[in-house]
Structures are given as C-alpha cells and as structure tokens.
Amino acid sequence: YKIFKNKTIRFSRLKIMNDVIESNFASDCLDYFFCLSKEPYGTECFGMWAMYGNLKENSKPLVADKIGVKIQFPKTVIENLRNEDALSFHSVTYLNQISRNLYLGTMTNNNTVQIQKEILSGYVKDVCWKYENEYRLRRKFDSSCTGDFLDIPISETLLKELIIYPSPVYTVESCEKLFSELGEKSGFTSVRPVFKKNIY
C-alpha cells in the first residue's frame, strides 16, 4: 500500500537483511539496496510466497495468513529508476562458505581485498538463498543518508507500469477485495484485477 500511497520504494541497508552471513560480511557497507527476484515466465516459487507472502505451506488446502502480493517491475521501470537516481543494478552471486572465502579473499587482509569487498558487498550471498534468483538496485551512501532505510521517489507514470499479482491461493472474491482496498488506500482508482484463461 505504501509504495502506491507515498509513491516511493524503500531501500534498506545490508545489516538488516535476512541473510546473517551476508550482513556479517558486508558490515562496513553503508549503501542502500532494493531487492528484486527474477523468475521464469509463467511459474511460481512457493518458497518465496511462504517466506515473504505469508503462505502456509503445510496447511491443506493452502491458505495465506495475511494479504500478500507480488509486484512486477518491468525493465522500463528499472531503467528509468537507474537513470533518474544514478542507481546501479546487478545480479546476486550465490556461493558456499569455502568458495565465498576464496572468491572474496576474506582469508587475507590487504588493500586489494578491501576494495574487492567494498564492490561486491550486497551482491554475494550464501548458496542456500539461490532459489531467490535475486537482483538488486543499489544507492550509494552520501551525507544526506540517515538510518537503515531510504525511500526513493517513483513517478506516477512508472507506478502505473507496475503489475500486481495476488497470491496463487487466493479466490476470485479475495482478489476483488484486495484490489479494491489497494485502489482506495492508494488513490489509484484504476487498480483492478484482470483474469485470463489458464494464466495466473
């Protein structure tokens, strides 16, 4: 709701991410990140819904604890955000602990390694998170930044390009209610669900 109501997307520092190993490695990184996940067209990752969309995987039938949605950011939106706010955009690499130590040079402590660590902070995670297939927008820290979060404005034009998907376990009635509430709270009265045959 807040993305549409405030017309912003929220970036976070690495120290509050859910990968403890990553936050420990990148403890000196002050930059802010906005996390996205790339998935094959027409597929759903129930692991992602379970972790971030409040989906109860063990319940029969599957149900969602609370309202959760997936927001698709088209490439045009990413490119506009990058250009407007001087953001960088890279995929995340997933490594096991031994590979990560060798790759990042954390076994040594010279200047070259420190530079490499600074560049790679935010783009290296433990292999257990590989299913997320993550990409990240990065905003460099500067004197105007305070706190663990940074809200970046997104224009109404770009907001209207975002595509919102409800949880795959929602009924049609639940979807109608969800989108109606989203429209009311955000002021975007045109926000409505579209259902196509055989397509989620």
mmCIF file with all atom_site columns, C-alpha atoms in Angstrom:
data_model
loop_
_atom_site.group_PDB
_atom_site.id
_atom_site.type_symbol
_atom_site.label_atom_id
_atom_site.label_alt_id
_atom_site.label_comp_id
_atom_site.label_asym_id
_atom_site.label_entity_id
_atom_site.label_seq_id
_atom_site.pdbx_PDB_ins_code
_atom_site.Cartn_x
_atom_site.Cartn_y
_atom_site.Cartn_z
_atom_site.occupancy
_atom_site.B_iso_or_equiv
_atom_site.pdbx_formal_charge
_atom_site.auth_seq_id
_atom_site.auth_comp_id
_atom_site.auth_asym_id
_atom_site.auth_atom_id
_atom_site.pdbx_PDB_model_num
ATOM 1   C CA . TYR A 1 1   ? 0.000   0.000   0.000   1.00 0.00 ? 1   TYR A CA 1
ATOM 2   C CA . LYS A 1 2   ? 2.762   2.441   0.910   1.00 0.00 ? 2   LYS A CA 1
ATOM 3   C CA . ILE A 1 3   ? 4.520   2.104   -2.454  1.00 0.00 ? 3   ILE A CA 1
ATOM 4   C CA . PHE A 1 4   ? 1.420   3.467   -4.164  1.00 0.00 ? 4   PHE A CA 1
ATOM 5   C CA . LYS A 1 5   ? 0.268   5.842   -1.446  1.00 0.00 ? 5   LYS A CA 1
ATOM 6   C CA . ASN A 1 6   ? 3.666   7.508   -0.855  1.00 0.00 ? 6   ASN A CA 1
ATOM 7   C CA . LYS A 1 7   ? 4.937   6.991   -4.431  1.00 0.00 ? 7   LYS A CA 1
ATOM 8   C CA . THR A 1 8   ? 8.252   5.640   -3.133  1.00 0.00 ? 8   THR A CA 1
ATOM 9   C CA . ILE A 1 9   ? 10.180  2.374   -2.987  1.00 0.00 ? 9   ILE A CA 1
ATOM 10  C CA . ARG A 1 10  ? 12.142  1.562   0.155   1.00 0.00 ? 10  ARG A CA 1
ATOM 11  C CA . PHE A 1 11  ? 15.852  0.715   0.097   1.00 0.00 ? 11  PHE A CA 1
ATOM 12  C CA . SER A 1 12  ? 17.497  -0.981  3.092   1.00 0.00 ? 12  SER A CA 1
ATOM 13  C CA . ARG A 1 13  ? 20.976  -1.373  4.487   1.00 0.00 ? 13  ARG A CA 1
ATOM 14  C CA . LEU A 1 14  ? 22.584  -4.819  4.368   1.00 0.00 ? 14  LEU A CA 1
ATOM 15  C CA . LYS A 1 15  ? 22.826  -5.139  8.140   1.00 0.00 ? 15  LYS A CA 1
ATOM 16  C CA . ILE A 1 16  ? 19.058  -5.665  8.387   1.00 0.00 ? 16  ILE A CA 1
ATOM 17  C CA . MET A 1 17  ? 18.822  -8.222  5.554   1.00 0.00 ? 17  MET A CA 1
ATOM 18  C CA . ASN A 1 18  ? 17.690  -11.764 6.397   1.00 0.00 ? 18  ASN A CA 1
ATOM 19  C CA . ASP A 1 19  ? 20.990  -13.439 5.415   1.00 0.00 ? 19  ASP A CA 1
ATOM 20  C CA . VAL A 1 20  ? 23.130  -13.237 8.566   1.00 0.00 ? 20  VAL A CA 1
ATOM 21  C CA . ILE A 1 21  ? 26.278  -14.350 6.716   1.00 0.00 ? 21  ILE A CA 1
ATOM 22  C CA . GLU A 1 22  ? 25.816  -11.590 4.177   1.00 0.00 ? 22  GLU A CA 1
ATOM 23  C CA . SER A 1 23  ? 25.243  -8.909  6.805   1.00 0.00 ? 23  SER A CA 1
ATOM 24  C CA . ASN A 1 24  ? 28.346  -10.046 8.699   1.00 0.00 ? 24  ASN A CA 1
ATOM 25  C CA . PHE A 1 25  ? 30.488  -9.962  5.561   1.00 0.00 ? 25  PHE A CA 1
ATOM 26  C CA . ALA A 1 26  ? 29.183  -6.562  4.469   1.00 0.00 ? 26  ALA A CA 1
ATOM 27  C CA . SER A 1 27  ? 29.069  -4.993  7.934   1.00 0.00 ? 27  SER A CA 1
ATOM 28  C CA . ASP A 1 28  ? 31.079  -1.969  6.754   1.00 0.00 ? 28  ASP A CA 1
ATOM 29  C CA . CYS A 1 29  ? 28.859  -1.280  3.735   1.00 0.00 ? 29  CYS A CA 1
ATOM 30  C CA . LEU A 1 30  ? 26.678  1.799   4.232   1.00 0.00 ? 30  LEU A CA 1
ATOM 31  C CA . ASP A 1 31  ? 24.945  1.680   0.833   1.00 0.00 ? 31  ASP A CA 1
ATOM 32  C CA . TYR A 1 32  ? 21.219  1.003   0.414   1.00 0.00 ? 32  TYR A CA 1
ATOM 33  C CA . PHE A 1 33  ? 19.647  -1.822  -1.629  1.00 0.00 ? 33  PHE A CA 1
ATOM 34  C CA . PHE A 1 34  ? 16.273  -2.602  -3.180  1.00 0.00 ? 34  PHE A CA 1
ATOM 35  C CA . CYS A 1 35  ? 15.848  -6.345  -3.745  1.00 0.00 ? 35  CYS A CA 1
ATOM 36  C CA . LEU A 1 36  ? 14.036  -7.989  -6.643  1.00 0.00 ? 36  LEU A CA 1
ATOM 37  C CA . SER A 1 37  ? 13.684  -11.577 -7.808  1.00 0.00 ? 37  SER A CA 1
ATOM 38  C CA . LYS A 1 38  ? 13.724  -12.827 -11.379 1.00 0.00 ? 38  LYS A CA 1
ATOM 39  C CA . GLU A 1 39  ? 11.533  -15.842 -12.108 1.00 0.00 ? 39  GLU A CA 1
ATOM 40  C CA . PRO A 1 40  ? 10.805  -17.742 -15.330 1.00 0.00 ? 40  PRO A CA 1
ATOM 41  C CA . TYR A 1 41  ? 7.652   -16.518 -17.057 1.00 0.00 ? 41  TYR A CA 1
ATOM 42  C CA . GLY A 1 42  ? 4.513   -18.347 -16.034 1.00 0.00 ? 42  GLY A CA 1
ATOM 43  C CA . THR A 1 43  ? 5.972   -20.050 -12.965 1.00 0.00 ? 43  THR A CA 1
ATOM 44  C CA . GLU A 1 44  ? 5.542   -19.558 -9.242  1.00 0.00 ? 44  GLU A CA 1
ATOM 45  C CA . CYS A 1 45  ? 8.106   -20.072 -6.473  1.00 0.00 ? 45  CYS A CA 1
ATOM 46  C CA . PHE A 1 46  ? 6.136   -21.274 -3.462  1.00 0.00 ? 46  PHE A CA 1
ATOM 47  C CA . GLY A 1 47  ? 9.247   -20.902 -1.301  1.00 0.00 ? 47  GLY A CA 1
ATOM 48  C CA . MET A 1 48  ? 9.139   -17.154 -1.963  1.00 0.00 ? 48  MET A CA 1
ATOM 49  C CA . TRP A 1 49  ? 5.420   -16.971 -1.210  1.00 0.00 ? 49  TRP A CA 1
ATOM 50  C CA . ALA A 1 50  ? 5.949   -18.915 2.010   1.00 0.00 ? 50  ALA A CA 1
ATOM 51  C CA . MET A 1 51  ? 8.760   -16.637 3.204   1.00 0.00 ? 51  MET A CA 1
ATOM 52  C CA . TYR A 1 52  ? 7.512   -13.243 2.026   1.00 0.00 ? 52  TYR A CA 1
ATOM 53  C CA . GLY A 1 53  ? 3.824   -13.706 1.204   1.00 0.00 ? 53  GLY A CA 1
ATOM 54  C CA . ASN A 1 54  ? 2.672   -15.380 4.421   1.00 0.00 ? 54  ASN A CA 1
ATOM 55  C CA . LEU A 1 55  ? 1.726   -18.607 2.648   1.00 0.00 ? 55  LEU A CA 1
ATOM 56  C CA . LYS A 1 56  ? 1.181   -21.621 4.922   1.00 0.00 ? 56  LYS A CA 1
ATOM 57  C CA . GLU A 1 57  ? 2.790   -24.481 3.019   1.00 0.00 ? 57  GLU A CA 1
ATOM 58  C CA . ASN A 1 58  ? 1.711   -27.209 5.443   1.00 0.00 ? 58  ASN A CA 1
ATOM 59  C CA . SER A 1 59  ? -1.975  -26.333 5.511   1.00 0.00 ? 59  SER A CA 1
ATOM 60  C CA . LYS A 1 60  ? -4.485  -28.291 3.430   1.00 0.00 ? 60  LYS A CA 1
ATOM 61  C CA . PRO A 1 61  ? -5.766  -26.599 1.391   1.00 0.00 ? 61  PRO A CA 1
ATOM 62  C CA . LEU A 1 62  ? -3.020  -23.994 1.072   1.00 0.00 ? 62  LEU A CA 1
ATOM 63  C CA . VAL A 1 63  ? -4.005  -20.674 2.633   1.00 0.00 ? 63  VAL A CA 1
ATOM 64  C CA . ALA A 1 64  ? -2.368  -17.293 3.177   1.00 0.00 ? 64  ALA A CA 1
ATOM 65  C CA . ASP A 1 65  ? -2.084  -15.844 6.693   1.00 0.00 ? 65  ASP A CA 1
ATOM 66  C CA . LYS A 1 66  ? -2.342  -12.257 5.523   1.00 0.00 ? 66  LYS A CA 1
ATOM 67  C CA . ILE A 1 67  ? -2.727  -10.363 2.276   1.00 0.00 ? 67  ILE A CA 1
ATOM 68  C CA . GLY A 1 68  ? 0.440   -10.681 0.216   1.00 0.00 ? 68  GLY A CA 1
ATOM 69  C CA . VAL A 1 69  ? 1.113   -9.687  -3.382  1.00 0.00 ? 69  VAL A CA 1
ATOM 70  C CA . LYS A 1 70  ? 3.884   -9.889  -5.938  1.00 0.00 ? 70  LYS A CA 1
ATOM 71  C CA . ILE A 1 71  ? 4.773   -6.705  -7.830  1.00 0.00 ? 71  ILE A CA 1
ATOM 72  C CA . GLN A 1 72  ? 6.364   -6.992  -11.254 1.00 0.00 ? 72  GLN A CA 1
ATOM 73  C CA . PHE A 1 73  ? 8.819   -4.225  -12.136 1.00 0.00 ? 73  PHE A CA 1
ATOM 74  C CA . PRO A 1 74  ? 9.128   -4.124  -15.948 1.00 0.00 ? 74  PRO A CA 1
ATOM 75  C CA . LYS A 1 75  ? 12.579  -3.435  -17.438 1.00 0.00 ? 75  LYS A CA 1
ATOM 76  C CA . THR A 1 76  ? 11.478  0.043   -18.493 1.00 0.00 ? 76  THR A CA 1
ATOM 77  C CA . VAL A 1 77  ? 10.773  0.935   -14.853 1.00 0.00 ? 77  VAL A CA 1
ATOM 78  C CA . ILE A 1 78  ? 14.177  -0.356  -13.683 1.00 0.00 ? 78  ILE A CA 1
ATOM 79  C CA . GLU A 1 79  ? 15.976  1.581   -16.426 1.00 0.00 ? 79  GLU A CA 1
ATOM 80  C CA . ASN A 1 80  ? 14.124  4.798   -15.566 1.00 0.00 ? 80  ASN A CA 1
ATOM 81  C CA . LEU A 1 81  ? 14.909  4.442   -11.868 1.00 0.00 ? 81  LEU A CA 1
ATOM 82  C CA . ARG A 1 82  ? 18.577  3.843   -12.666 1.00 0.00 ? 82  ARG A CA 1
ATOM 83  C CA . ASN A 1 83  ? 18.807  6.899   -14.879 1.00 0.00 ? 83  ASN A CA 1
ATOM 84  C CA . GLU A 1 84  ? 16.823  9.248   -12.638 1.00 0.00 ? 84  GLU A CA 1
ATOM 85  C CA . ASP A 1 85  ? 18.541  8.367   -9.349  1.00 0.00 ? 85  ASP A CA 1
ATOM 86  C CA . ALA A 1 86  ? 22.010  7.218   -10.513 1.00 0.00 ? 86  ALA A CA 1
ATOM 87  C CA . LEU A 1 87  ? 21.402  3.709   -9.182  1.00 0.00 ? 87  LEU A CA 1
ATOM 88  C CA . SER A 1 88  ? 23.440  0.630   -10.075 1.00 0.00 ? 88  SER A CA 1
ATOM 89  C CA . PHE A 1 89  ? 21.782  -2.711  -10.876 1.00 0.00 ? 89  PHE A CA 1
ATOM 90  C CA . HIS A 1 90  ? 23.399  -6.165  -10.625 1.00 0.00 ? 90  HIS A CA 1
ATOM 91  C CA . SER A 1 91  ? 22.537  -9.805  -10.075 1.00 0.00 ? 91  SER A CA 1
ATOM 92  C CA . VAL A 1 92  ? 23.473  -11.587 -6.841  1.00 0.00 ? 92  VAL A CA 1
ATOM 93  C CA . THR A 1 93  ? 26.074  -14.403 -6.883  1.00 0.00 ? 93  THR A CA 1
ATOM 94  C CA . TYR A 1 94  ? 25.460  -17.408 -4.620  1.00 0.00 ? 94  TYR A CA 1
ATOM 95  C CA . LEU A 1 95  ? 28.473  -19.192 -3.096  1.00 0.00 ? 95  LEU A CA 1
ATOM 96  C CA . ASN A 1 96  ? 29.114  -21.766 -0.399  1.00 0.00 ? 96  ASN A CA 1
ATOM 97  C CA . GLN A 1 97  ? 31.337  -20.720 2.507   1.00 0.00 ? 97  GLN A CA 1
ATOM 98  C CA . ILE A 1 98  ? 34.634  -22.074 1.141   1.00 0.00 ? 98  ILE A CA 1
ATOM 99  C CA . SER A 1 99  ? 34.069  -20.596 -2.325  1.00 0.00 ? 99  SER A CA 1
ATOM 100 C CA . ARG A 1 100 ? 32.984  -17.311 -0.780  1.00 0.00 ? 100 ARG A CA 1
ATOM 101 C CA . ASN A 1 101 ? 36.117  -17.069 1.346   1.00 0.00 ? 101 ASN A CA 1
ATOM 102 C CA . LEU A 1 102 ? 38.362  -17.777 -1.647  1.00 0.00 ? 102 LEU A CA 1
ATOM 103 C CA . TYR A 1 103 ? 36.408  -15.577 -4.045  1.00 0.00 ? 103 TYR A CA 1
ATOM 104 C CA . LEU A 1 104 ? 36.242  -12.599 -1.720  1.00 0.00 ? 104 LEU A CA 1
ATOM 105 C CA . GLY A 1 105 ? 39.715  -13.059 -0.312  1.00 0.00 ? 105 GLY A CA 1
ATOM 106 C CA . THR A 1 106 ? 38.492  -12.872 3.271   1.00 0.00 ? 106 THR A CA 1
ATOM 107 C CA . MET A 1 107 ? 41.389  -15.078 4.390   1.00 0.00 ? 107 MET A CA 1
ATOM 108 C CA . THR A 1 108 ? 43.812  -12.213 3.778   1.00 0.00 ? 108 THR A CA 1
ATOM 109 C CA . ASN A 1 109 ? 43.758  -8.556  4.698   1.00 0.00 ? 109 ASN A CA 1
ATOM 110 C CA . ASN A 1 110 ? 45.406  -6.364  2.076   1.00 0.00 ? 110 ASN A CA 1
ATOM 111 C CA . ASN A 1 111 ? 44.155  -3.256  0.279   1.00 0.00 ? 111 ASN A CA 1
ATOM 112 C CA . THR A 1 112 ? 43.165  -5.112  -2.889  1.00 0.00 ? 112 THR A CA 1
ATOM 113 C CA . VAL A 1 113 ? 40.850  -7.387  -0.952  1.00 0.00 ? 113 VAL A CA 1
ATOM 114 C CA . GLN A 1 114 ? 39.267  -4.457  0.870   1.00 0.00 ? 114 GLN A CA 1
ATOM 115 C CA . ILE A 1 115 ? 38.462  -2.766  -2.453  1.00 0.00 ? 115 ILE A CA 1
ATOM 116 C CA . GLN A 1 116 ? 37.004  -6.003  -3.815  1.00 0.00 ? 116 GLN A CA 1
ATOM 117 C CA . LYS A 1 117 ? 34.925  -6.462  -0.680  1.00 0.00 ? 117 LYS A CA 1
ATOM 118 C CA . GLU A 1 118 ? 33.523  -2.943  -0.979  1.00 0.00 ? 118 GLU A CA 1
ATOM 119 C CA . ILE A 1 119 ? 32.481  -3.502  -4.594  1.00 0.00 ? 119 ILE A CA 1
ATOM 120 C CA . LEU A 1 120 ? 30.968  -6.941  -4.009  1.00 0.00 ? 120 LEU A CA 1
ATOM 121 C CA . SER A 1 121 ? 29.101  -6.116  -0.789  1.00 0.00 ? 121 SER A CA 1
ATOM 122 C CA . GLY A 1 122 ? 25.417  -6.618  -1.484  1.00 0.00 ? 122 GLY A CA 1
ATOM 123 C CA . TYR A 1 123 ? 25.945  -8.924  -4.440  1.00 0.00 ? 123 TYR A CA 1
ATOM 124 C CA . VAL A 1 124 ? 27.232  -12.113 -2.754  1.00 0.00 ? 124 VAL A CA 1
ATOM 125 C CA . LYS A 1 125 ? 25.000  -14.409 -0.692  1.00 0.00 ? 125 LYS A CA 1
ATOM 126 C CA . ASP A 1 126 ? 25.123  -17.922 0.681   1.00 0.00 ? 126 ASP A CA 1
ATOM 127 C CA . VAL A 1 127 ? 24.125  -20.673 -1.764  1.00 0.00 ? 127 VAL A CA 1
ATOM 128 C CA . CYS A 1 128 ? 21.084  -21.627 0.363   1.00 0.00 ? 128 CYS A CA 1
ATOM 129 C CA . TRP A 1 129 ? 19.351  -18.484 -0.995  1.00 0.00 ? 129 TRP A CA 1
ATOM 130 C CA . LYS A 1 130 ? 19.936  -19.393 -4.646  1.00 0.00 ? 130 LYS A CA 1
ATOM 131 C CA . TYR A 1 131 ? 16.245  -20.115 -5.276  1.00 0.00 ? 131 TYR A CA 1
ATOM 132 C CA . GLU A 1 132 ? 15.546  -16.387 -4.864  1.00 0.00 ? 132 GLU A CA 1
ATOM 133 C CA . ASN A 1 133 ? 17.455  -15.565 -8.106  1.00 0.00 ? 133 ASN A CA 1
ATOM 134 C CA . GLU A 1 134 ? 17.940  -12.061 -6.787  1.00 0.00 ? 134 GLU A CA 1
ATOM 135 C CA . TYR A 1 135 ? 18.804  -8.781  -8.481  1.00 0.00 ? 135 TYR A CA 1
ATOM 136 C CA . ARG A 1 136 ? 19.422  -5.533  -6.621  1.00 0.00 ? 136 ARG A CA 1
ATOM 137 C CA . LEU A 1 137 ? 19.271  -1.805  -7.176  1.00 0.00 ? 137 LEU A CA 1
ATOM 138 C CA . ARG A 1 138 ? 21.978  -0.012  -5.202  1.00 0.00 ? 138 ARG A CA 1
ATOM 139 C CA . ARG A 1 139 ? 22.015  3.564   -3.943  1.00 0.00 ? 139 ARG A CA 1
ATOM 140 C CA . LYS A 1 140 ? 25.394  4.849   -2.791  1.00 0.00 ? 140 LYS A CA 1
ATOM 141 C CA . PHE A 1 141 ? 25.646  6.318   0.685   1.00 0.00 ? 141 PHE A CA 1
ATOM 142 C CA . ASP A 1 142 ? 26.180  10.072  0.948   1.00 0.00 ? 142 ASP A CA 1
ATOM 143 C CA . SER A 1 143 ? 25.877  12.809  3.564   1.00 0.00 ? 143 SER A CA 1
ATOM 144 C CA . SER A 1 144 ? 22.102  13.098  3.016   1.00 0.00 ? 144 SER A CA 1
ATOM 145 C CA . CYS A 1 145 ? 21.505  9.488   4.151   1.00 0.00 ? 145 CYS A CA 1
ATOM 146 C CA . THR A 1 146 ? 20.402  8.641   7.692   1.00 0.00 ? 146 THR A CA 1
ATOM 147 C CA . GLY A 1 147 ? 19.003  5.499   9.292   1.00 0.00 ? 147 GLY A CA 1
ATOM 148 C CA . ASP A 1 148 ? 18.598  1.957   7.961   1.00 0.00 ? 148 ASP A CA 1
ATOM 149 C CA . PHE A 1 149 ? 16.015  2.836   5.294   1.00 0.00 ? 149 PHE A CA 1
ATOM 150 C CA . LEU A 1 150 ? 15.945  5.201   2.335   1.00 0.00 ? 150 LEU A CA 1
ATOM 151 C CA . ASP A 1 151 ? 12.760  5.950   0.384   1.00 0.00 ? 151 ASP A CA 1
ATOM 152 C CA . ILE A 1 152 ? 13.330  6.727   -3.308  1.00 0.00 ? 152 ILE A CA 1
ATOM 153 C CA . PRO A 1 153 ? 10.535  8.566   -5.192  1.00 0.00 ? 153 PRO A CA 1
ATOM 154 C CA . ILE A 1 154 ? 8.894   6.792   -8.117  1.00 0.00 ? 154 ILE A CA 1
ATOM 155 C CA . SER A 1 155 ? 6.776   8.790   -10.546 1.00 0.00 ? 155 SER A CA 1
ATOM 156 C CA . GLU A 1 156 ? 3.086   8.143   -11.033 1.00 0.00 ? 156 GLU A CA 1
ATOM 157 C CA . THR A 1 157 ? 3.837   7.278   -14.667 1.00 0.00 ? 157 THR A CA 1
ATOM 158 C CA . LEU A 1 158 ? 6.178   4.478   -13.596 1.00 0.00 ? 158 LEU A CA 1
ATOM 159 C CA . LEU A 1 159 ? 3.799   3.328   -10.849 1.00 0.00 ? 159 LEU A CA 1
ATOM 160 C CA . LYS A 1 160 ? 1.131   2.702   -13.475 1.00 0.00 ? 160 LYS A CA 1
ATOM 161 C CA . GLU A 1 161 ? 3.504   0.319   -15.276 1.00 0.00 ? 161 GLU A CA 1
ATOM 162 C CA . LEU A 1 162 ? 3.843   -1.961  -12.258 1.00 0.00 ? 162 LEU A CA 1
ATOM 163 C CA . ILE A 1 163 ? 1.872   -5.218  -12.387 1.00 0.00 ? 163 ILE A CA 1
ATOM 164 C CA . ILE A 1 164 ? 0.415   -6.595  -9.166  1.00 0.00 ? 164 ILE A CA 1
ATOM 165 C CA . TYR A 1 165 ? -0.173  -10.329 -8.731  1.00 0.00 ? 165 TYR A CA 1
ATOM 166 C CA . PRO A 1 166 ? -2.188  -11.776 -5.848  1.00 0.00 ? 166 PRO A CA 1
ATOM 167 C CA . SER A 1 167 ? -1.164  -14.970 -4.067  1.00 0.00 ? 167 SER A CA 1
ATOM 168 C CA . PRO A 1 168 ? -1.811  -18.107 -6.162  1.00 0.00 ? 168 PRO A CA 1
ATOM 169 C CA . VAL A 1 169 ? -4.035  -19.475 -3.372  1.00 0.00 ? 169 VAL A CA 1
ATOM 170 C CA . TYR A 1 170 ? -6.481  -16.541 -3.345  1.00 0.00 ? 170 TYR A CA 1
ATOM 171 C CA . THR A 1 171 ? -10.047 -16.934 -4.533  1.00 0.00 ? 171 THR A CA 1
ATOM 172 C CA . VAL A 1 172 ? -11.515 -14.562 -7.119  1.00 0.00 ? 172 VAL A CA 1
ATOM 173 C CA . GLU A 1 173 ? -13.522 -12.906 -4.327  1.00 0.00 ? 173 GLU A CA 1
ATOM 174 C CA . SER A 1 174 ? -10.375 -12.343 -2.241  1.00 0.00 ? 174 SER A CA 1
ATOM 175 C CA . CYS A 1 175 ? -8.637  -10.803 -5.247  1.00 0.00 ? 175 CYS A CA 1
ATOM 176 C CA . GLU A 1 176 ? -11.509 -8.405  -5.919  1.00 0.00 ? 176 GLU A CA 1
ATOM 177 C CA . LYS A 1 177 ? -11.472 -7.282  -2.279  1.00 0.00 ? 177 LYS A CA 1
ATOM 178 C CA . LEU A 1 178 ? -7.674  -6.898  -2.255  1.00 0.00 ? 178 LEU A CA 1
ATOM 179 C CA . PHE A 1 179 ? -7.536  -4.733  -5.363  1.00 0.00 ? 179 PHE A CA 1
ATOM 180 C CA . SER A 1 180 ? -10.479 -2.630  -4.231  1.00 0.00 ? 180 SER A CA 1
ATOM 181 C CA . GLU A 1 181 ? -8.706  -1.867  -0.936  1.00 0.00 ? 181 GLU A CA 1
ATOM 182 C CA . LEU A 1 182 ? -5.457  -1.101  -2.748  1.00 0.00 ? 182 LEU A CA 1
ATOM 183 C CA . GLY A 1 183 ? -7.238  1.341   -5.033  1.00 0.00 ? 183 GLY A CA 1
ATOM 184 C CA . GLU A 1 184 ? -8.964  3.078   -2.123  1.00 0.00 ? 184 GLU A CA 1
ATOM 185 C CA . LYS A 1 185 ? -5.865  3.383   0.061   1.00 0.00 ? 185 LYS A CA 1
ATOM 186 C CA . SER A 1 186 ? -3.544  4.497   -2.727  1.00 0.00 ? 186 SER A CA 1
ATOM 187 C CA . GLY A 1 187 ? -5.883  6.780   -4.633  1.00 0.00 ? 187 GLY A CA 1
ATOM 188 C CA . PHE A 1 188 ? -5.333  4.757   -7.821  1.00 0.00 ? 188 PHE A CA 1
ATOM 189 C CA . THR A 1 189 ? -8.975  4.041   -8.604  1.00 0.00 ? 189 THR A CA 1
ATOM 190 C CA . SER A 1 190 ? -7.993  2.186   -11.789 1.00 0.00 ? 190 SER A CA 1
ATOM 191 C CA . VAL A 1 191 ? -6.244  -0.616  -9.869  1.00 0.00 ? 191 VAL A CA 1
ATOM 192 C CA . ARG A 1 192 ? -8.287  -3.714  -10.715 1.00 0.00 ? 192 ARG A CA 1
ATOM 193 C CA . PRO A 1 193 ? -7.557  -7.420  -11.190 1.00 0.00 ? 193 PRO A CA 1
ATOM 194 C CA . VAL A 1 194 ? -7.536  -8.975  -14.646 1.00 0.00 ? 194 VAL A CA 1
ATOM 195 C CA . PHE A 1 195 ? -8.118  -12.710 -15.047 1.00 0.00 ? 195 PHE A CA 1
ATOM 196 C CA . LYS A 1 196 ? -7.140  -14.571 -18.204 1.00 0.00 ? 196 LYS A CA 1
ATOM 197 C CA . LYS A 1 197 ? -7.956  -18.157 -19.036 1.00 0.00 ? 197 LYS A CA 1
ATOM 198 C CA . ASN A 1 198 ? -5.280  -20.602 -17.816 1.00 0.00 ? 198 ASN A CA 1
ATOM 199 C CA . ILE A 1 199 ? -2.975  -17.736 -16.847 1.00 0.00 ? 199 ILE A CA 1
ATOM 200 C CA . TYR A 1 200 ? -2.299  -16.709 -13.266 1.00 0.00 ? 200 TYR A CA 1
#
